[in-house]
Coordinates of C-alpha atoms in Angstrom, one line a residue:
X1 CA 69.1 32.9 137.8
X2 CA 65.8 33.7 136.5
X3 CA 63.0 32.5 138.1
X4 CA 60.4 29.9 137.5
X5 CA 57.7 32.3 135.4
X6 CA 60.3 33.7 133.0
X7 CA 61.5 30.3 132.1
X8 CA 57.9 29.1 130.7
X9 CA 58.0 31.9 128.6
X10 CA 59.5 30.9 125.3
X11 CA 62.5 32.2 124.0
X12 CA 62.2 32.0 120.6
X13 CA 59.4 30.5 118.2
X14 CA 59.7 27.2 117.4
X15 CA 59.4 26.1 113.8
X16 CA 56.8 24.2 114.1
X17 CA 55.4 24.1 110.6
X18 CA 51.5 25.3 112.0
X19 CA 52.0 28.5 109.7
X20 CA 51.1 28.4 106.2
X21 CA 53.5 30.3 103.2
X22 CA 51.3 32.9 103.0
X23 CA 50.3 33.4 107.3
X24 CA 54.1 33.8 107.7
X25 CA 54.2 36.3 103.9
X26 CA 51.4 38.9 105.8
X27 CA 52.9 38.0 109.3
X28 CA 56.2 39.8 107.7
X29 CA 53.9 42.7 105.5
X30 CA 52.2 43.2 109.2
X31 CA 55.1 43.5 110.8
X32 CA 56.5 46.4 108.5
X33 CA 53.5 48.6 108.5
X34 CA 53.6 48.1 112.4
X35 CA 57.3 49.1 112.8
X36 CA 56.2 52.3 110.3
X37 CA 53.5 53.3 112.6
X38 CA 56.2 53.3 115.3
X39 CA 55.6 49.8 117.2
X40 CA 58.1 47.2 118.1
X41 CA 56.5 43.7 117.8
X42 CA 57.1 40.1 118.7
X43 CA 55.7 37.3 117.3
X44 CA 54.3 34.4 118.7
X45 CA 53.8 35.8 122.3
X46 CA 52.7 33.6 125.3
X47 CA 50.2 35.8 126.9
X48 CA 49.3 35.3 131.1
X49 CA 45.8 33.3 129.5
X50 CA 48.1 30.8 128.1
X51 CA 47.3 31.3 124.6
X52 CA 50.0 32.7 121.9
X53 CA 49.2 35.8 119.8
X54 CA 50.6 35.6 116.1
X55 CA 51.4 39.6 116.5
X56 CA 52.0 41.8 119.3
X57 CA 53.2 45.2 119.2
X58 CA 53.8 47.9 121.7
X59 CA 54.7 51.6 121.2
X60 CA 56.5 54.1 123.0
X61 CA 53.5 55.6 124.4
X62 CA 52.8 52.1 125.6
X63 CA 49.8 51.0 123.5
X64 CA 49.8 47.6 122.9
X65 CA 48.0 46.4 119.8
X66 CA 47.7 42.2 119.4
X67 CA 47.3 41.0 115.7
X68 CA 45.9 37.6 114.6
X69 CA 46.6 36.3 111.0
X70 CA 44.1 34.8 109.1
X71 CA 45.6 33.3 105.9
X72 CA 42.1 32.1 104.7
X73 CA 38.0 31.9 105.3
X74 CA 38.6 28.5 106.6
X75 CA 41.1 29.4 109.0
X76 CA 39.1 32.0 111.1
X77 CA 35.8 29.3 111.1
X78 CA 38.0 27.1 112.4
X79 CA 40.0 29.2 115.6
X80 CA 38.3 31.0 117.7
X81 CA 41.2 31.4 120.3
X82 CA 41.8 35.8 119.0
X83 CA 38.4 36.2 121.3
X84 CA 40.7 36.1 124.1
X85 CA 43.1 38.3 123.2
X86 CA 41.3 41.3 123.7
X87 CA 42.1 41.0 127.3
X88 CA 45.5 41.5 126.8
X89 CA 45.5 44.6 124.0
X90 CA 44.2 48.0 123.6
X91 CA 43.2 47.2 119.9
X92 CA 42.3 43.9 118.0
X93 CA 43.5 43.5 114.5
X94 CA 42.9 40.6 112.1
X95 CA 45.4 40.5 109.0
X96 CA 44.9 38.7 106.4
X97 CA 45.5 39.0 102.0
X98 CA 43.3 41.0 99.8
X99 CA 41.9 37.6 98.4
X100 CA 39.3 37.7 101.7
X101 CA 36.5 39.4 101.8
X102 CA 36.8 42.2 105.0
X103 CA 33.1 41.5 105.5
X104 CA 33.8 38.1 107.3
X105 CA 35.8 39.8 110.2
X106 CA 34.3 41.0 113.6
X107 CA 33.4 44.3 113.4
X108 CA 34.4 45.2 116.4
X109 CA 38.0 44.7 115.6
X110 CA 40.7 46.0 112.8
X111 CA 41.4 44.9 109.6
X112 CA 45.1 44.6 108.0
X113 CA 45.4 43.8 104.1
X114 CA 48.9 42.6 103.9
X115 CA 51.5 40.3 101.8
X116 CA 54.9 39.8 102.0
X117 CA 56.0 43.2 101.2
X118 CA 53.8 45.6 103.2
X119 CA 50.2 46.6 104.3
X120 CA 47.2 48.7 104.6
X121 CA 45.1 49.4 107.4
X122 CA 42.4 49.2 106.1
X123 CA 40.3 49.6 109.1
X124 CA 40.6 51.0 112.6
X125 CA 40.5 48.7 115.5
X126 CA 38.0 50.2 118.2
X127 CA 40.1 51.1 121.7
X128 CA 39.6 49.4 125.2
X129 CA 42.5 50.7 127.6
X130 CA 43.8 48.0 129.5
X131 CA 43.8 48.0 133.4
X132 CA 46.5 49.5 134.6
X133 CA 48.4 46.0 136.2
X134 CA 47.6 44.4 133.0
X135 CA 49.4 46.7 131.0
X136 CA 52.4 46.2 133.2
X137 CA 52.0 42.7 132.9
X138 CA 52.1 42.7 129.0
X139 CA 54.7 45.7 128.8
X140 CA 56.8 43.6 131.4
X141 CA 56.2 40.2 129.0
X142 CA 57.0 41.8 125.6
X143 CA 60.3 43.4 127.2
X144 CA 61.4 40.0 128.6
X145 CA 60.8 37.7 125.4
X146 CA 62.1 40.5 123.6
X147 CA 65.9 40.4 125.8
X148 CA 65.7 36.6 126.1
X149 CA 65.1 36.2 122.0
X150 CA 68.1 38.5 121.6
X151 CA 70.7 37.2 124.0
X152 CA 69.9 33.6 122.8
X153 CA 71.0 35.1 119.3
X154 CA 73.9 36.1 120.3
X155 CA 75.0 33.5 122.3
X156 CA 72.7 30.6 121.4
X157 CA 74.9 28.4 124.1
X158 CA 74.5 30.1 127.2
X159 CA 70.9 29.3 127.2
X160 CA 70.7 25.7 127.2
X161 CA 68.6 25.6 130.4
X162 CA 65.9 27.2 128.6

């Protein structure tokens, strides 16, 4: 039986229509420059804050880089929530389509130019090593959603309790 913390920690992303066409085409072109720079990543991650991070990717050296999607100028005036998130990653990253400007990002965080197909880093996020216990916390996180997304794909029954 798992216990009480692993079962607020969704198994799966729910469709619930709050990304846009083109946040879930450079969620995808994200996800394939990540997985070529040798990172798994989840998306839609519950982190310990509370909050849930569009991208997160860990590597086997145990880096963890978080990514927020912008899919437009008034999207990132509008959430402020990725200020958070540097508590919980090594690097900050905002992705978004080569129709923004890169100028209206933080500077103190990565860009990602992506579509559907692919992407360019087109900037460097600055590093801030995690404390140690929060690392394990996130590395501990990403492996569990990870497990749970998978067994409930292969047998979407046997989790009904979730």
């Amino acid at each position: 039986m798992m216990d009480s913390s692993a079962r607020q920690i969704s198994l799966v992303p729910t469709p619930d229509g709050r990304q846009s066409e083109t946040a879930l085409a450079i969620a995808r072109g994200t996800s394939r420059l990540l997985r070529a720079l040798g990172f798994a990543c989840l998306s839609e991650l519950p982190l310990p804050s509370g909050r849930r991070a569009d991208l997160v990717a860990l590597n086997e050296r145990g880096e963890i880089w978080i990514v927020e999607i912008k899919s437009s100028v008034e999207d990132l005036r509008a959430d402020h929530k990725w200020e958070d998130y540097r508590a919980h990653c090594d690097r900050l990253f905002f992705a978004f389509t080569s129709d923004l400007p890169c100028e209206i990002f933080p500077k103190d965080t990565g860009r990602i130019v992506a579509d559907a197909y692919g992407a360019h880093l087109h900037c460097e996020a600055p590093e801030h090593r995690l404390p140690a216990p929060t690392r394990k916390l996130m590395t501990v996180r990403f492996g569990l959603v990870a497990a749970q997304r998978m067994n409930r794909l292969i047998d979407p029954q046997g989790h009904a309790e979730f």
